[in-house]
Amino acid sequence: MTVLLKKTDFEDGAPKIQSEAPKASVPISKPSWPHPKPTWPLVVVGFLVLIAGSLLLWHRVHPNGTAVQDAAKSVDTQIRLPIADIQRIAWTHTPAQFKAAGTVTPELQAALATKTLARVVAVDVHEGDRVTAGQQLVRLDPRDLDAAVAKASEGRRSADAAYQSALVASRMEDAQSSARIAEAQAQAARQQAGLASAKAQRDLVMAGPRPQERAQAAQAVALAGASLLLAGKTLARMKPLFQQGAITAQQLDEYQSRYGVAEAQYESVRQAQSQAEEGSRAEDKRAAQSGILLAQAALNEAWAGLRQAQASALQTAMRRQDVQRASAQIGQSRADYAAAVAGRDYATIRAPFAGAITSRDIDPGSMAGPGVPLLKIQGGGLRLSVQVPESALSRSRVGMTVPFVVDALGPSPVRGRIISIAPQGDPTSHTFVVKVSLPSSPTLRSGMFGQALFPTGSATQMLVRTSAVFTRDGLQYVYTVDAANRAHLRLITTGDSVGGSTPVLSGLDVDDRVVCRNWDRLQDGQAVALDGG
């Protein structure tokens, strides 16, 4: 018989000596070399050393015999427990789950900064303050920004005035150009008709007067008179335009010259008519020839005037381009004004959403620079962001509920809904970020640690009530009750607790009876009486 001493034999009582059950003999092959047999004196010495060590250890743990006697008496005292406090261990089919650890994060978070360089005038919030959407948080010195807005406003008004001026000039130039071209075309037509009339007159003079020629002369006089009348009316219309500054002096001179030419032509055809009445003479023939030359010269002048009027249409096109440039300048000036107004709005930093201030990084008097964070704000609901491997992701989808544990909400699992699963995972760890919605609670804070359970299938395991497990010196124990109704302290290894049950990985067997409540009244080996059993 071999004497065995265990750690549990020295807790809460006297050491307990147990006998090791004899083991089945296993044939062992003898070594080929000679093995000396131990002598009896050595065996006796070893036995005495073992007894002395046991007695020494017993005295160190229990320095006086009274404590040992008291412990023995307490073990012999029977403890009554309700049968409801006893759980019989059995294999249980449970869902297999993967526990993913993560951090509580906010739904919305932002670092607030400005796009301009200005001095901070006031900071209206501190860390932890609750704010509403649009609430004023930081005010900057707006003087430089106000000056930029005023300058942009003046530029916009100047561009509007330039556009209106260019538009009026373009319209006037367009109207004048159209009138000049129409007048030049009419003048060329008249002069061409005059040339034809002069040629006809010459033919009449050469052929001698005839009744038909007298009639033609009369018609020529009438035509020349009409041309003279039109030239006079045109000159009368252009004089007021010259006085208003709409036409130049050179243009007025051109209209006066046309009137003079029409007047001379009228006098010429009138004299030709008189000559036709009197008959053809050498002087008449020369005069008719001169009339043709004069009419040709007038026609050439009319064509030159038409070409000049058409060339002035290019000035109209330039005026239209001036209008387009002025219109573009208006657009640019308005864009500059809008940018200046938007820049002035950056002098006031407002909350983009309702939430809480988590960081204040600037104070009044400091310089705020573009892109430098002034405040940090978070809002919306809280999320538990965890890393889930691809092997545990096949049974999870957006919208399903999973249990999770956050210390701030207590040890019991709470169910939350999966709101997002990252479409791309980490290629190194092959994990995906999954976010689970958390309930609204004043005890929850972003940055807290939490764990979520994701289903991976099913498993068969032994479960014990979590209330039955207790810890001593970093190890986990339970009390079991044997067939003789004696309590025994059992060292066990457990997994993660779920829903008030804890899986037992080792230390218990099927049909073991475990004390789930009032185990703090028990000692190893104590007698137990079960009420209701």
Short mmCIF file of C-alpha atoms in Angstrom, two decimals:
data_model
loop_
_atom_site.label_atom_id
_atom_site.label_comp_id
_atom_site.label_asym_id
_atom_site.label_seq_id
_atom_site.Cartn_x
_atom_site.Cartn_y
_atom_site.Cartn_z
CA MET A 1 0.00 0.00 0.00
CA THR A 2 1.31 3.46 -0.97
CA VAL A 3 0.40 6.56 1.08
CA LEU A 4 -0.78 9.51 -1.09
CA LEU A 5 -1.23 13.08 0.15
CA LYS A 6 -3.22 15.55 -1.99
CA LYS A 7 -3.58 19.32 -1.75
CA THR A 8 -7.27 19.04 -1.01
CA ASP A 9 -6.51 16.77 1.92
CA PHE A 10 -5.01 19.76 3.81
CA GLU A 11 -7.79 22.30 3.18
CA ASP A 12 -10.35 22.94 5.90
CA GLY A 13 -9.38 19.98 8.03
CA ALA A 14 -6.89 17.32 9.00
CA PRO A 15 -4.91 15.46 6.41
CA LYS A 16 -6.69 12.51 4.99
CA ILE A 17 -4.77 9.40 4.07
CA GLN A 18 -6.25 7.48 1.20
CA SER A 19 -5.35 4.11 -0.07
CA GLU A 20 -4.48 3.80 -3.72
CA ALA A 21 -6.37 1.02 -5.39
CA PRO A 22 -4.11 -1.75 -6.64
CA LYS A 23 -3.49 -1.47 -10.34
CA ALA A 24 -3.53 -4.32 -12.77
CA SER A 25 -0.11 -5.82 -13.21
CA VAL A 26 1.53 -5.21 -16.56
CA PRO A 27 4.28 -7.53 -17.66
CA ILE A 28 7.56 -5.69 -17.96
CA SER A 29 10.46 -7.12 -19.85
CA LYS A 30 13.60 -7.44 -17.81
CA PRO A 31 16.69 -5.58 -18.89
CA SER A 32 19.49 -7.55 -20.43
CA TRP A 33 22.10 -6.18 -18.06
CA PRO A 34 22.34 -7.28 -14.40
CA HIS A 35 20.20 -5.20 -12.03
CA PRO A 36 21.15 -5.29 -8.34
CA LYS A 37 18.29 -5.91 -5.93
CA PRO A 38 17.72 -3.34 -3.11
CA THR A 39 18.62 -4.51 0.33
CA TRP A 40 16.15 -4.46 3.23
CA PRO A 41 17.93 -1.71 5.22
CA LEU A 42 17.47 0.73 2.36
CA VAL A 43 13.76 -0.04 2.16
CA VAL A 44 13.33 0.51 5.91
CA VAL A 45 15.21 3.84 5.76
CA GLY A 46 13.06 5.07 2.89
CA PHE A 47 9.90 4.11 4.71
CA LEU A 48 11.01 5.98 7.87
CA VAL A 49 11.89 9.08 5.82
CA LEU A 50 8.45 9.03 4.22
CA ILE A 51 6.70 8.79 7.61
CA ALA A 52 8.84 11.60 9.06
CA GLY A 53 8.08 13.88 6.12
CA SER A 54 4.36 13.21 6.42
CA LEU A 55 4.40 14.00 10.15
CA LEU A 56 6.39 17.19 9.54
CA LEU A 57 3.99 18.38 6.88
CA TRP A 58 1.01 17.54 9.08
CA HIS A 59 2.42 19.58 11.98
CA ARG A 60 3.17 22.58 9.72
CA VAL A 61 -0.37 22.66 8.42
CA HIS A 62 -2.02 21.91 11.80
CA PRO A 63 0.34 23.12 14.57
CA ASN A 64 -1.93 21.90 17.31
CA GLY A 65 -4.01 18.86 17.61
CA THR A 66 -7.07 20.77 18.78
CA ALA A 67 -7.69 22.28 15.35
CA VAL A 68 -7.50 18.85 13.79
CA GLN A 69 -9.99 17.50 16.26
CA ASP A 70 -12.33 20.45 15.62
CA ALA A 71 -12.07 19.91 11.87
CA ALA A 72 -12.84 16.23 12.28
CA LYS A 73 -15.88 17.09 14.36
CA SER A 74 -17.09 19.60 11.74
CA VAL A 75 -16.70 17.01 8.97
CA ASP A 76 -18.76 14.56 10.97
CA THR A 77 -21.49 17.20 11.39
CA GLN A 78 -24.27 16.50 8.89
CA ILE A 79 -25.40 19.37 6.62
CA ARG A 80 -28.95 19.36 5.32
CA LEU A 81 -29.42 20.53 1.71
CA PRO A 82 -32.59 20.69 -0.41
CA ILE A 83 -32.63 18.23 -3.25
CA ALA A 84 -33.26 21.21 -5.56
CA ASP A 85 -29.70 22.41 -4.84
CA ILE A 86 -28.27 19.24 -6.37
CA GLN A 87 -27.65 18.86 -10.10
CA ARG A 88 -26.92 15.53 -11.75
CA ILE A 89 -24.38 15.82 -14.53
CA ALA A 90 -25.35 14.55 -17.99
CA TRP A 91 -24.29 15.02 -21.57
CA THR A 92 -26.14 17.96 -23.15
CA HIS A 93 -26.45 18.94 -26.77
CA THR A 94 -25.82 22.69 -27.01
CA PRO A 95 -25.16 25.07 -29.86
CA ALA A 96 -21.46 25.58 -30.55
CA GLN A 97 -20.49 29.23 -30.43
CA PHE A 98 -17.44 31.34 -31.11
CA LYS A 99 -16.66 34.12 -28.67
CA ALA A 100 -15.31 37.20 -30.43
CA ALA A 101 -13.82 40.02 -28.40
CA GLY A 102 -14.11 43.65 -29.43
CA THR A 103 -14.59 47.25 -28.42
CA VAL A 104 -17.65 49.43 -27.96
CA THR A 105 -17.64 52.14 -30.65
CA PRO A 106 -20.08 54.97 -31.44
CA GLU A 107 -22.28 55.05 -34.52
CA LEU A 108 -21.13 58.58 -35.38
CA GLN A 109 -17.84 60.25 -34.55
CA ALA A 110 -16.10 63.25 -36.02
CA ALA A 111 -13.10 65.51 -35.46
CA LEU A 112 -14.24 69.12 -35.93
CA ALA A 113 -11.85 71.56 -37.60
CA THR A 114 -11.94 74.81 -39.57
CA LYS A 115 -10.79 75.57 -43.12
CA THR A 116 -9.36 78.98 -42.27
CA LEU A 117 -6.59 80.43 -40.12
CA ALA A 118 -8.06 82.55 -37.33
CA ARG A 119 -7.80 83.17 -33.60
CA VAL A 120 -10.21 81.35 -31.29
CA VAL A 121 -12.56 83.78 -29.54
CA ALA A 122 -14.59 81.36 -27.43
CA VAL A 123 -15.06 77.64 -26.78
CA ASP A 124 -18.55 76.99 -25.45
CA VAL A 125 -18.28 73.30 -24.48
CA HIS A 126 -16.14 70.93 -22.41
CA GLU A 127 -15.46 67.21 -22.43
CA GLY A 128 -18.58 65.21 -21.63
CA ASP A 129 -21.06 67.97 -22.55
CA ARG A 130 -24.14 66.85 -24.46
CA VAL A 131 -24.85 68.94 -27.56
CA THR A 132 -27.63 69.13 -30.15
CA ALA A 133 -27.28 69.21 -33.91
CA GLY A 134 -26.37 72.73 -35.09
CA GLN A 135 -25.37 73.97 -31.64
CA GLN A 136 -22.56 76.54 -31.59
CA LEU A 137 -19.36 75.03 -30.19
CA VAL A 138 -16.41 77.28 -31.14
CA ARG A 139 -16.27 80.91 -32.35
CA LEU A 140 -13.33 82.32 -34.33
CA ASP A 141 -12.34 85.94 -35.01
CA PRO A 142 -14.45 86.84 -38.10
CA ARG A 143 -12.91 90.22 -39.06
CA ASP A 144 -10.67 88.98 -41.86
CA LEU A 145 -13.49 86.80 -43.17
CA ASP A 146 -15.98 89.70 -43.09
CA ALA A 147 -13.52 91.81 -45.09
CA ALA A 148 -13.20 89.05 -47.68
CA VAL A 149 -17.00 88.89 -47.97
CA ALA A 150 -17.23 92.70 -48.46
CA LYS A 151 -14.54 92.60 -51.14
CA ALA A 152 -16.26 89.76 -52.96
CA SER A 153 -19.58 91.64 -52.77
CA GLU A 154 -18.03 94.74 -54.38
CA GLY A 155 -16.50 92.57 -57.08
CA ARG A 156 -19.89 91.06 -57.81
CA ARG A 157 -21.54 94.48 -58.15
CA SER A 158 -18.73 95.70 -60.42
CA ALA A 159 -19.10 92.63 -62.63
CA ASP A 160 -22.87 93.18 -62.86
CA ALA A 161 -22.35 96.80 -63.94
CA ALA A 162 -19.75 95.81 -66.55
CA TYR A 163 -22.11 93.22 -67.93
CA GLN A 164 -24.97 95.68 -68.28
CA SER A 165 -22.70 98.20 -70.02
CA ALA A 166 -21.40 95.59 -72.45
CA LEU A 167 -24.91 94.39 -73.14
CA VAL A 168 -26.17 97.91 -73.99
CA ALA A 169 -23.17 98.59 -76.21
CA SER A 170 -23.67 95.28 -77.99
CA ARG A 171 -27.32 96.00 -78.65
CA MET A 172 -26.60 99.51 -79.96
CA GLU A 173 -23.82 98.24 -82.18
CA ASP A 174 -26.02 95.47 -83.50
CA ALA A 175 -28.83 97.92 -84.34
CA GLN A 176 -26.48 100.42 -85.99
CA SER A 177 -24.73 97.71 -87.98
CA SER A 178 -28.01 96.36 -89.28
CA ALA A 179 -29.14 99.87 -90.25
CA ARG A 180 -25.86 100.66 -92.00
CA ILE A 181 -25.89 97.43 -94.00
CA ALA A 182 -29.52 97.93 -95.04
CA GLU A 183 -28.84 101.54 -96.03
CA ALA A 184 -25.73 100.57 -97.98
CA GLN A 185 -27.61 97.84 -99.81
CA ALA A 186 -30.40 100.28 -100.69
CA GLN A 187 -27.89 102.88 -101.80
CA ALA A 188 -26.12 100.38 -104.04
CA ALA A 189 -29.44 99.37 -105.56
CA ARG A 190 -30.34 102.99 -106.17
CA GLN A 191 -26.99 103.77 -107.72
CA GLN A 192 -27.21 100.71 -109.91
CA ALA A 193 -30.63 101.86 -111.05
CA GLY A 194 -29.19 105.32 -111.68
CA LEU A 195 -26.44 103.87 -113.80
CA ALA A 196 -28.97 101.96 -115.84
CA SER A 197 -31.00 105.14 -116.21
CA ALA A 198 -27.93 107.11 -117.31
CA LYS A 199 -27.13 104.52 -119.92
CA ALA A 200 -30.67 104.61 -121.17
CA GLN A 201 -30.52 108.37 -121.30
CA ARG A 202 -27.36 108.25 -123.29
CA ASP A 203 -28.97 105.87 -125.74
CA LEU A 204 -31.88 108.24 -126.12
CA VAL A 205 -29.59 111.16 -126.74
CA MET A 206 -27.65 109.23 -129.32
CA ALA A 207 -30.80 108.03 -131.04
CA GLY A 208 -32.55 111.34 -130.81
CA PRO A 209 -35.61 112.16 -128.89
CA ARG A 210 -38.70 110.04 -129.38
CA PRO A 211 -41.95 109.95 -127.56
CA GLN A 212 -40.86 106.88 -125.78
CA GLU A 213 -37.59 108.58 -124.81
CA ARG A 214 -39.44 111.56 -123.47
CA ALA A 215 -41.47 109.15 -121.36
CA GLN A 216 -38.33 107.42 -120.15
CA ALA A 217 -36.74 110.76 -119.32
CA ALA A 218 -39.78 111.59 -117.28
CA GLN A 219 -39.50 108.25 -115.50
CA ALA A 220 -35.81 108.86 -114.83
CA VAL A 221 -36.65 112.23 -113.36
CA ALA A 222 -39.27 110.60 -111.18
CA LEU A 223 -36.83 107.90 -110.07
CA ALA A 224 -34.09 110.40 -109.33
CA GLY A 225 -36.59 112.48 -107.43
CA ALA A 226 -37.53 109.46 -105.34
CA SER A 227 -33.87 108.75 -104.64
CA LEU A 228 -33.32 112.37 -103.65
CA LEU A 229 -36.33 112.24 -101.34
CA LEU A 230 -35.10 109.01 -99.70
CA ALA A 231 -31.61 110.44 -99.25
CA GLY A 232 -33.09 113.54 -97.66
CA LYS A 233 -35.22 111.53 -95.24
CA THR A 234 -32.25 109.29 -94.33
CA LEU A 235 -30.10 112.35 -93.66
CA ALA A 236 -32.87 113.78 -91.52
CA ARG A 237 -33.02 110.56 -89.45
CA MET A 238 -29.25 110.40 -88.94
CA LYS A 239 -28.84 113.96 -87.69
CA PRO A 240 -30.63 113.22 -84.35
CA LEU A 241 -28.55 110.04 -83.96
CA PHE A 242 -25.42 112.11 -84.43
CA GLN A 243 -26.59 114.57 -81.81
CA GLN A 244 -27.22 111.62 -79.40
CA GLY A 245 -23.76 110.21 -80.06
CA ALA A 246 -25.07 107.03 -81.67
CA ILE A 247 -23.14 107.70 -84.94
CA THR A 248 -19.89 109.44 -85.70
CA ALA A 249 -19.33 112.63 -87.69
CA GLN A 250 -17.80 110.60 -90.49
CA GLN A 251 -20.96 108.57 -90.82
CA LEU A 252 -23.08 111.75 -90.89
CA ASP A 253 -20.82 113.09 -93.63
CA GLU A 254 -21.42 109.92 -95.62
CA TYR A 255 -25.20 110.43 -95.45
CA GLN A 256 -24.81 114.07 -96.46
CA SER A 257 -22.63 112.99 -99.37
CA ARG A 258 -25.25 110.51 -100.48
CA TYR A 259 -27.86 113.21 -100.33
CA GLY A 260 -25.66 115.44 -102.50
CA VAL A 261 -25.13 112.67 -105.03
CA ALA A 262 -28.88 112.04 -105.21
CA GLU A 263 -29.48 115.74 -105.65
CA ALA A 264 -26.91 115.97 -108.44
CA GLN A 265 -28.37 112.88 -110.10
CA TYR A 266 -31.80 114.39 -109.95
CA GLU A 267 -30.55 117.57 -111.57
CA SER A 268 -28.77 115.51 -114.21
CA VAL A 269 -31.81 113.47 -115.22
CA ARG A 270 -33.97 116.58 -115.14
CA GLN A 271 -31.60 118.29 -117.56
CA ALA A 272 -31.58 115.15 -119.65
CA GLN A 273 -35.35 115.31 -119.80
CA SER A 274 -35.10 118.90 -120.90
CA GLN A 275 -32.63 117.99 -123.54
CA ALA A 276 -34.86 115.18 -124.72
CA GLU A 277 -37.58 117.68 -125.16
CA GLU A 278 -35.27 120.00 -127.06
CA GLY A 279 -33.55 117.30 -129.09
CA SER A 280 -30.12 115.78 -129.10
CA ARG A 281 -27.14 118.00 -129.46
CA ALA A 282 -23.40 117.39 -129.23
CA GLU A 283 -23.44 118.89 -125.79
CA ASP A 284 -26.31 116.61 -124.83
CA LYS A 285 -24.41 113.61 -125.98
CA ARG A 286 -21.39 114.60 -123.96
CA ALA A 287 -23.62 115.27 -120.98
CA ALA A 288 -25.25 111.85 -121.31
CA GLN A 289 -21.85 110.27 -121.40
CA SER A 290 -20.83 112.22 -118.34
CA GLY A 291 -24.00 111.11 -116.61
CA ILE A 292 -23.04 107.52 -117.15
CA LEU A 293 -19.61 108.16 -115.66
CA LEU A 294 -21.16 109.92 -112.71
CA ALA A 295 -23.67 107.15 -112.16
CA GLN A 296 -20.89 104.56 -112.34
CA ALA A 297 -18.85 106.49 -109.80
CA ALA A 298 -21.88 106.72 -107.50
CA LEU A 299 -22.47 103.00 -107.85
CA ASN A 300 -18.84 102.27 -106.98
CA GLU A 301 -19.17 104.48 -103.93
CA ALA A 302 -22.34 102.66 -102.91
CA TRP A 303 -20.63 99.30 -103.19
CA ALA A 304 -17.73 100.61 -101.09
CA GLY A 305 -20.22 101.79 -98.47
CA LEU A 306 -21.84 98.36 -98.42
CA ARG A 307 -18.50 96.68 -97.91
CA GLN A 308 -17.74 99.12 -95.10
CA ALA A 309 -21.11 98.41 -93.45
CA GLN A 310 -20.50 94.69 -93.71
CA ALA A 311 -17.05 95.11 -92.22
CA SER A 312 -18.59 96.99 -89.29
CA ALA A 313 -20.56 93.81 -88.49
CA LEU A 314 -17.30 92.37 -87.15
CA GLN A 315 -17.39 95.07 -84.51
CA THR A 316 -20.81 93.77 -83.53
CA ALA A 317 -19.35 90.27 -83.07
CA MET A 318 -16.64 91.76 -80.85
CA ARG A 319 -19.27 93.49 -78.77
CA ARG A 320 -21.04 90.17 -78.31
CA GLN A 321 -17.78 88.61 -77.14
CA ASP A 322 -17.45 91.47 -74.64
CA VAL A 323 -20.90 90.55 -73.34
CA GLN A 324 -19.89 86.91 -72.99
CA ARG A 325 -16.71 87.88 -71.12
CA ALA A 326 -18.72 90.15 -68.84
CA SER A 327 -21.20 87.33 -68.20
CA ALA A 328 -18.36 84.96 -67.34
CA GLN A 329 -16.93 87.60 -65.00
CA ILE A 330 -20.30 87.77 -63.26
CA GLY A 331 -20.23 84.00 -62.71
CA GLN A 332 -16.73 84.16 -61.30
CA SER A 333 -17.55 87.08 -59.03
CA ARG A 334 -20.62 85.29 -57.70
CA ALA A 335 -18.57 82.16 -57.07
CA ASP A 336 -15.98 84.28 -55.22
CA TYR A 337 -18.73 85.82 -53.13
CA ALA A 338 -20.23 82.41 -52.30
CA ALA A 339 -16.77 81.13 -51.31
CA ALA A 340 -16.21 84.17 -49.10
CA VAL A 341 -19.60 83.68 -47.41
CA ALA A 342 -18.87 79.98 -46.90
CA GLY A 343 -15.45 80.87 -45.47
CA ARG A 344 -17.09 83.28 -43.04
CA ASP A 345 -19.39 80.48 -41.89
CA TYR A 346 -16.27 78.56 -40.82
CA ALA A 347 -15.78 81.21 -38.14
CA THR A 348 -18.49 79.38 -36.19
CA ILE A 349 -18.00 75.67 -35.54
CA ARG A 350 -21.33 73.91 -35.00
CA ALA A 351 -22.23 70.37 -34.00
CA PRO A 352 -22.87 68.24 -37.10
CA PHE A 353 -25.12 65.91 -35.09
CA ALA A 354 -26.44 65.42 -31.59
CA GLY A 355 -23.98 63.70 -29.27
CA ALA A 356 -21.32 64.23 -26.63
CA ILE A 357 -17.99 66.06 -26.69
CA THR A 358 -15.20 63.53 -26.16
CA SER A 359 -12.16 65.78 -26.58
CA ARG A 360 -11.44 69.51 -26.40
CA ASP A 361 -8.08 70.31 -27.97
CA ILE A 362 -8.10 74.14 -28.09
CA ASP A 363 -8.78 77.09 -25.80
CA PRO A 364 -9.68 80.76 -26.38
CA GLY A 365 -6.74 82.80 -27.63
CA SER A 366 -5.18 79.97 -29.59
CA MET A 367 -4.75 80.00 -33.36
CA ALA A 368 -6.93 77.58 -35.29
CA GLY A 369 -5.39 76.25 -38.49
CA PRO A 370 -6.95 74.48 -41.47
CA GLY A 371 -7.48 70.79 -40.77
CA VAL A 372 -6.29 70.95 -37.13
CA PRO A 373 -8.89 69.22 -34.88
CA LEU A 374 -10.51 71.53 -32.36
CA LEU A 375 -13.10 69.20 -30.85
CA LYS A 376 -14.10 65.57 -31.14
CA ILE A 377 -17.72 64.54 -30.95
CA GLN A 378 -19.51 61.23 -31.00
CA GLY A 379 -23.21 60.49 -31.29
CA GLY A 380 -25.84 58.02 -32.32
CA GLY A 381 -26.13 54.58 -30.79
CA LEU A 382 -23.26 52.42 -29.58
CA ARG A 383 -21.92 49.41 -31.46
CA LEU A 384 -19.80 46.44 -30.43
CA SER A 385 -17.14 45.98 -33.12
CA VAL A 386 -15.56 42.52 -33.04
CA GLN A 387 -13.17 40.52 -35.24
CA VAL A 388 -14.77 37.29 -36.43
CA PRO A 389 -12.82 34.60 -38.34
CA GLU A 390 -14.18 33.37 -41.64
CA SER A 391 -14.86 29.93 -40.14
CA ALA A 392 -17.38 31.44 -37.69
CA LEU A 393 -18.99 33.79 -40.20
CA SER A 394 -20.91 31.32 -42.35
CA ARG A 395 -23.95 31.20 -40.05
CA SER A 396 -24.10 34.95 -39.39
CA ARG A 397 -25.95 37.54 -41.42
CA VAL A 398 -27.05 41.13 -41.09
CA GLY A 399 -30.26 41.43 -39.07
CA MET A 400 -29.88 38.31 -36.92
CA THR A 401 -29.53 38.59 -33.15
CA VAL A 402 -26.56 37.24 -31.19
CA PRO A 403 -25.79 37.24 -27.45
CA PHE A 404 -23.06 39.53 -26.19
CA VAL A 405 -21.54 40.43 -22.84
CA VAL A 406 -20.30 43.86 -21.75
CA ASP A 407 -19.19 44.24 -18.15
CA ALA A 408 -21.07 47.54 -17.81
CA LEU A 409 -24.35 45.69 -18.49
CA GLY A 410 -23.65 42.87 -16.04
CA PRO A 411 -22.39 39.30 -16.42
CA SER A 412 -25.53 37.92 -18.07
CA PRO A 413 -25.57 37.89 -21.88
CA VAL A 414 -27.73 40.42 -23.70
CA ARG A 415 -28.94 39.96 -27.25
CA GLY A 416 -28.05 42.45 -29.96
CA ARG A 417 -28.68 42.67 -33.69
CA ILE A 418 -25.92 42.41 -36.29
CA ILE A 419 -26.05 45.69 -38.23
CA SER A 420 -23.06 45.28 -40.55
CA ILE A 421 -20.50 42.74 -41.72
CA ALA A 422 -17.38 44.06 -43.44
CA PRO A 423 -17.39 43.02 -47.11
CA GLN A 424 -13.61 42.60 -47.05
CA GLY A 425 -11.56 40.93 -44.34
CA ASP A 426 -7.99 41.13 -43.17
CA PRO A 427 -5.92 39.03 -45.60
CA THR A 428 -3.39 38.25 -42.87
CA SER A 429 -5.66 37.08 -40.02
CA HIS A 430 -8.65 36.17 -42.23
CA THR A 431 -11.01 37.97 -39.88
CA PHE A 432 -13.93 40.27 -40.64
CA VAL A 433 -15.23 43.25 -38.67
CA VAL A 434 -18.79 42.65 -37.45
CA LYS A 435 -20.79 45.35 -35.66
CA VAL A 436 -23.55 44.48 -33.18
CA SER A 437 -26.03 47.09 -31.95
CA LEU A 438 -26.05 47.74 -28.20
CA PRO A 439 -29.02 48.84 -26.06
CA SER A 440 -29.18 52.39 -24.76
CA SER A 441 -27.65 52.46 -21.29
CA PRO A 442 -26.08 55.28 -19.23
CA THR A 443 -23.37 52.88 -18.07
CA LEU A 444 -22.09 52.14 -21.58
CA ARG A 445 -19.09 54.09 -22.86
CA SER A 446 -17.20 53.90 -26.11
CA GLY A 447 -13.92 52.07 -25.71
CA MET A 448 -15.30 49.44 -23.30
CA PHE A 449 -14.43 45.79 -23.78
CA GLY A 450 -17.10 43.33 -24.85
CA GLN A 451 -17.59 39.85 -26.27
CA ALA A 452 -20.16 38.51 -28.73
CA LEU A 453 -21.10 34.89 -29.36
CA PHE A 454 -21.57 33.69 -32.94
CA PRO A 455 -23.15 30.31 -33.75
CA THR A 456 -20.86 27.78 -35.44
CA GLY A 457 -22.92 24.56 -35.16
CA SER A 458 -23.69 22.21 -32.25
CA ALA A 459 -21.65 20.40 -29.58
CA THR A 460 -22.17 17.74 -26.89
CA GLN A 461 -20.79 18.74 -23.50
CA MET A 462 -21.38 18.56 -19.77
CA LEU A 463 -23.00 21.67 -18.30
CA VAL A 464 -23.13 22.71 -14.67
CA ARG A 465 -24.95 25.63 -13.18
CA THR A 466 -22.66 28.62 -12.96
CA SER A 467 -23.69 29.14 -9.32
CA ALA A 468 -22.04 25.82 -8.40
CA VAL A 469 -18.54 26.89 -9.52
CA PHE A 470 -16.27 28.83 -7.17
CA THR A 471 -12.64 29.89 -7.34
CA ARG A 472 -9.80 29.40 -4.86
CA ASP A 473 -6.23 30.45 -5.51
CA GLY A 474 -6.99 30.92 -9.19
CA LEU A 475 -8.44 27.40 -9.57
CA GLN A 476 -12.08 26.40 -10.06
CA TYR A 477 -13.86 23.89 -7.82
CA VAL A 478 -17.26 22.32 -7.17
CA TYR A 479 -18.61 20.09 -4.42
CA THR A 480 -20.04 16.72 -5.38
CA VAL A 481 -22.09 14.31 -3.29
CA ASP A 482 -21.24 10.62 -3.57
CA ALA A 483 -23.50 7.62 -3.13
CA ALA A 484 -22.85 7.65 0.62
CA ASN A 485 -24.02 11.29 0.78
CA ARG A 486 -20.54 12.65 1.48
CA ALA A 487 -19.42 15.96 -0.01
CA HIS A 488 -16.16 15.98 -1.98
CA LEU A 489 -14.19 18.96 -3.28
CA ARG A 490 -13.47 18.53 -7.00
CA LEU A 491 -11.03 20.52 -9.10
CA ILE A 492 -12.53 21.18 -12.53
CA THR A 493 -11.67 22.91 -15.78
CA THR A 494 -14.42 25.00 -17.36
CA GLY A 495 -15.20 26.81 -20.57
CA ASP A 496 -17.03 30.11 -21.12
CA SER A 497 -20.29 30.52 -19.23
CA VAL A 498 -23.42 31.06 -21.33
CA GLY A 499 -26.90 31.79 -19.99
CA GLY A 500 -26.28 30.70 -16.37
CA SER A 501 -24.57 27.42 -17.38
CA THR A 502 -20.87 26.63 -17.52
CA PRO A 503 -19.41 23.85 -19.66
CA VAL A 504 -17.12 21.44 -17.73
CA LEU A 505 -14.11 20.32 -19.72
CA SER A 506 -12.58 18.02 -17.07
CA GLY A 507 -12.97 17.01 -13.43
CA LEU A 508 -16.52 15.59 -13.52
CA ASP A 509 -18.17 12.48 -14.86
CA VAL A 510 -21.64 11.71 -16.06
CA ASP A 511 -24.13 11.08 -13.17
CA ASP A 512 -22.00 13.05 -10.68
CA ARG A 513 -24.16 15.02 -8.28
CA VAL A 514 -23.02 18.64 -7.90
CA VAL A 515 -24.02 21.07 -5.14
CA CYS A 516 -25.29 24.23 -6.85
CA ARG A 517 -26.13 26.33 -3.77
CA ASN A 518 -25.00 26.61 -0.16
CA TRP A 519 -21.66 24.99 -1.07
CA ASP A 520 -19.92 27.53 1.21
CA ARG A 521 -21.28 25.53 4.21
CA LEU A 522 -19.55 22.33 3.12
CA GLN A 523 -16.14 20.81 3.77
CA ASP A 524 -14.47 17.99 1.95
CA GLY A 525 -15.82 14.69 3.27
CA GLN A 526 -18.73 16.21 5.18
CA ALA A 527 -21.96 14.24 5.52
CA VAL A 528 -24.93 15.61 3.59
CA ALA A 529 -28.62 14.97 4.16
CA LEU A 530 -30.83 15.69 1.18
CA ASP A 531 -34.32 16.98 1.96
CA GLY A 532 -37.00 15.92 -0.44
CA GLY A 533 -34.90 13.10 -1.88
#
